[in-house]
């Protein structure tokens, strides 16, 4: 999958317990890459996608209104809140 066409979405919770959703093209992601996901048991869209410090993921986020794929990452706190 062409990383230039993907929207990378990062979900966190701010100090007021509100969800923050930030979206970046690959070249503008401000977070530290810690590796890539090499598992073969995940959907093909997630294979070889980057992993980021302090975020869980990659996760499949579907497609936006323009048909661009969304690769999603969540902070541990956001993941725990969304998983309840």
mmCIF file with all atom_site columns, N, CA and C in Angstrom, residues 42-66:
data_model
loop_
_atom_site.group_PDB
_atom_site.id
_atom_site.type_symbol
_atom_site.label_atom_id
_atom_site.label_alt_id
_atom_site.label_comp_id
_atom_site.label_asym_id
_atom_site.label_entity_id
_atom_site.label_seq_id
_atom_site.pdbx_PDB_ins_code
_atom_site.Cartn_x
_atom_site.Cartn_y
_atom_site.Cartn_z
_atom_site.occupancy
_atom_site.B_iso_or_equiv
_atom_site.pdbx_formal_charge
_atom_site.auth_seq_id
_atom_site.auth_comp_id
_atom_site.auth_asym_id
_atom_site.auth_atom_id
_atom_site.pdbx_PDB_model_num
ATOM 1  N N  . UNK A 1 42 ? -2.088  -10.468 10.275 1.00 0.00 ? 42 UNK A N  1
ATOM 2  C CA . UNK A 1 42 ? -2.970  -9.300  10.298 1.00 0.00 ? 42 UNK A CA 1
ATOM 3  C C  . UNK A 1 42 ? -3.380  -8.931  8.880  1.00 0.00 ? 42 UNK A C  1
ATOM 4  N N  . UNK A 1 43 ? -4.376  -8.076  8.751  1.00 0.00 ? 43 UNK A N  1
ATOM 5  C CA . UNK A 1 43 ? -4.831  -7.678  7.411  1.00 0.00 ? 43 UNK A CA 1
ATOM 6  C C  . UNK A 1 43 ? -3.661  -7.108  6.615  1.00 0.00 ? 43 UNK A C  1
ATOM 7  N N  . UNK A 1 44 ? -3.716  -7.323  5.335  1.00 0.00 ? 44 UNK A N  1
ATOM 8  C CA . UNK A 1 44 ? -2.594  -6.920  4.479  1.00 0.00 ? 44 UNK A CA 1
ATOM 9  C C  . UNK A 1 44 ? -2.338  -5.419  4.538  1.00 0.00 ? 44 UNK A C  1
ATOM 10 N N  . UNK A 1 45 ? -3.368  -4.614  4.751  1.00 0.00 ? 45 UNK A N  1
ATOM 11 C CA . UNK A 1 45 ? -3.186  -3.160  4.821  1.00 0.00 ? 45 UNK A CA 1
ATOM 12 C C  . UNK A 1 45 ? -2.320  -2.745  6.011  1.00 0.00 ? 45 UNK A C  1
ATOM 13 N N  . UNK A 1 46 ? -2.257  -3.597  7.032  1.00 0.00 ? 46 UNK A N  1
ATOM 14 C CA . UNK A 1 46 ? -1.481  -3.264  8.232  1.00 0.00 ? 46 UNK A CA 1
ATOM 15 C C  . UNK A 1 46 ? -0.066  -3.826  8.202  1.00 0.00 ? 46 UNK A C  1
ATOM 16 N N  . UNK A 1 47 ? 0.176   -4.781  7.336  1.00 0.00 ? 47 UNK A N  1
ATOM 17 C CA . UNK A 1 47 ? 1.505   -5.385  7.265  1.00 0.00 ? 47 UNK A CA 1
ATOM 18 C C  . UNK A 1 47 ? 2.519   -4.355  6.785  1.00 0.00 ? 47 UNK A C  1
ATOM 19 N N  . UNK A 1 48 ? 3.637   -4.301  7.466  1.00 0.00 ? 48 UNK A N  1
ATOM 20 C CA . UNK A 1 48 ? 4.757   -3.405  7.176  1.00 0.00 ? 48 UNK A CA 1
ATOM 21 C C  . UNK A 1 48 ? 4.442   -1.932  7.467  1.00 0.00 ? 48 UNK A C  1
ATOM 22 N N  . UNK A 1 49 ? 3.399   -1.682  8.237  1.00 0.00 ? 49 UNK A N  1
ATOM 23 C CA . UNK A 1 49 ? 3.114   -0.311  8.666  1.00 0.00 ? 49 UNK A CA 1
ATOM 24 C C  . UNK A 1 49 ? 3.965   0.001   9.895  1.00 0.00 ? 49 UNK A C  1
ATOM 25 N N  . UNK A 1 50 ? 4.300   1.272   10.089 1.00 0.00 ? 50 UNK A N  1
ATOM 26 C CA . UNK A 1 50 ? 5.158   1.628   11.222 1.00 0.00 ? 50 UNK A CA 1
ATOM 27 C C  . UNK A 1 50 ? 4.469   1.443   12.567 1.00 0.00 ? 50 UNK A C  1
ATOM 28 N N  . UNK A 1 51 ? 5.301   1.240   13.586 1.00 0.00 ? 51 UNK A N  1
ATOM 29 C CA . UNK A 1 51 ? 4.860   1.227   14.983 1.00 0.00 ? 51 UNK A CA 1
ATOM 30 C C  . UNK A 1 51 ? 5.461   2.482   15.613 1.00 0.00 ? 51 UNK A C  1
ATOM 31 N N  . UNK A 1 52 ? 4.736   3.075   16.562 1.00 0.00 ? 52 UNK A N  1
ATOM 32 C CA . UNK A 1 52 ? 5.165   4.338   17.153 1.00 0.00 ? 52 UNK A CA 1
ATOM 33 C C  . UNK A 1 52 ? 5.276   4.233   18.670 1.00 0.00 ? 52 UNK A C  1
ATOM 34 N N  . UNK A 1 53 ? 6.283   4.912   19.208 1.00 0.00 ? 53 UNK A N  1
ATOM 35 C CA . UNK A 1 53 ? 6.487   4.970   20.660 1.00 0.00 ? 53 UNK A CA 1
ATOM 36 C C  . UNK A 1 53 ? 5.235   5.539   21.325 1.00 0.00 ? 53 UNK A C  1
ATOM 37 N N  . UNK A 1 54 ? 4.775   4.882   22.384 1.00 0.00 ? 54 UNK A N  1
ATOM 38 C CA . UNK A 1 54 ? 3.646   5.302   23.221 1.00 0.00 ? 54 UNK A CA 1
ATOM 39 C C  . UNK A 1 54 ? 2.279   5.129   22.561 1.00 0.00 ? 54 UNK A C  1
ATOM 40 N N  . UNK A 1 55 ? 2.210   4.407   21.441 1.00 0.00 ? 55 UNK A N  1
ATOM 41 C CA . UNK A 1 55 ? 0.931   4.151   20.788 1.00 0.00 ? 55 UNK A CA 1
ATOM 42 C C  . UNK A 1 55 ? 0.773   2.670   20.498 1.00 0.00 ? 55 UNK A C  1
ATOM 43 N N  . UNK A 1 56 ? -0.469  2.192   20.609 1.00 0.00 ? 56 UNK A N  1
ATOM 44 C CA . UNK A 1 56 ? -0.813  0.831   20.205 1.00 0.00 ? 56 UNK A CA 1
ATOM 45 C C  . UNK A 1 56 ? -1.246  0.878   18.748 1.00 0.00 ? 56 UNK A C  1
ATOM 46 N N  . UNK A 1 57 ? -0.888  -0.120  18.014 1.00 0.00 ? 57 UNK A N  1
ATOM 47 C CA . UNK A 1 57 ? -1.254  -0.156  16.600 1.00 0.00 ? 57 UNK A CA 1
ATOM 48 C C  . UNK A 1 57 ? -0.101  -0.686  15.797 1.00 0.00 ? 57 UNK A C  1
ATOM 49 N N  . UNK A 1 58 ? -0.298  -0.802  14.517 1.00 0.00 ? 58 UNK A N  1
ATOM 50 C CA . UNK A 1 58 ? -1.347  -0.221  13.691 1.00 0.00 ? 58 UNK A CA 1
ATOM 51 C C  . UNK A 1 58 ? -2.673  -0.969  13.792 1.00 0.00 ? 58 UNK A C  1
ATOM 52 N N  . UNK A 1 59 ? -3.768  -0.207  13.576 1.00 0.00 ? 59 UNK A N  1
ATOM 53 C CA . UNK A 1 59 ? -5.122  -0.754  13.557 1.00 0.00 ? 59 UNK A CA 1
ATOM 54 C C  . UNK A 1 59 ? -5.799  -0.268  12.279 1.00 0.00 ? 59 UNK A C  1
ATOM 55 N N  . UNK A 1 60 ? -6.719  -1.044  11.784 1.00 0.00 ? 60 UNK A N  1
ATOM 56 C CA . UNK A 1 60 ? -7.438  -0.658  10.573 1.00 0.00 ? 60 UNK A CA 1
ATOM 57 C C  . UNK A 1 60 ? -8.530  0.337   10.939 1.00 0.00 ? 60 UNK A C  1
ATOM 58 N N  . UNK A 1 61 ? -8.551  1.484   10.275 1.00 0.00 ? 61 UNK A N  1
ATOM 59 C CA . UNK A 1 61 ? -9.548  2.519   10.537 1.00 0.00 ? 61 UNK A CA 1
ATOM 60 C C  . UNK A 1 61 ? -10.559 2.690   9.424  1.00 0.00 ? 61 UNK A C  1
ATOM 61 N N  . UNK A 1 62 ? -10.506 1.822   8.408  1.00 0.00 ? 62 UNK A N  1
ATOM 62 C CA . UNK A 1 62 ? -11.448 1.937   7.293  1.00 0.00 ? 62 UNK A CA 1
ATOM 63 C C  . UNK A 1 62 ? -10.971 2.954   6.271  1.00 0.00 ? 62 UNK A C  1
ATOM 64 N N  . UNK A 1 63 ? -11.928 3.560   5.596  1.00 0.00 ? 63 UNK A N  1
ATOM 65 C CA . UNK A 1 63 ? -11.627 4.561   4.568  1.00 0.00 ? 63 UNK A CA 1
ATOM 66 C C  . UNK A 1 63 ? -12.317 5.869   4.925  1.00 0.00 ? 63 UNK A C  1
ATOM 67 N N  . UNK A 1 64 ? -11.688 6.992   4.585  1.00 0.00 ? 64 UNK A N  1
ATOM 68 C CA . UNK A 1 64 ? -12.345 8.277   4.811  1.00 0.00 ? 64 UNK A CA 1
ATOM 69 C C  . UNK A 1 64 ? -13.293 8.575   3.646  1.00 0.00 ? 64 UNK A C  1
ATOM 70 N N  . UNK A 1 65 ? -13.931 9.738   3.669  1.00 0.00 ? 65 UNK A N  1
ATOM 71 C CA . UNK A 1 65 ? -14.904 10.093  2.628  1.00 0.00 ? 65 UNK A CA 1
ATOM 72 C C  . UNK A 1 65 ? -14.286 10.223  1.244  1.00 0.00 ? 65 UNK A C  1
ATOM 73 N N  . UNK A 1 66 ? -12.971 10.420  1.180  1.00 0.00 ? 66 UNK A N  1
ATOM 74 C CA . UNK A 1 66 ? -12.271 10.524  -0.103 1.00 0.00 ? 66 UNK A CA 1
ATOM 75 C C  . UNK A 1 66 ? -11.738 9.183   -0.584 1.00 0.00 ? 66 UNK A C  1
#
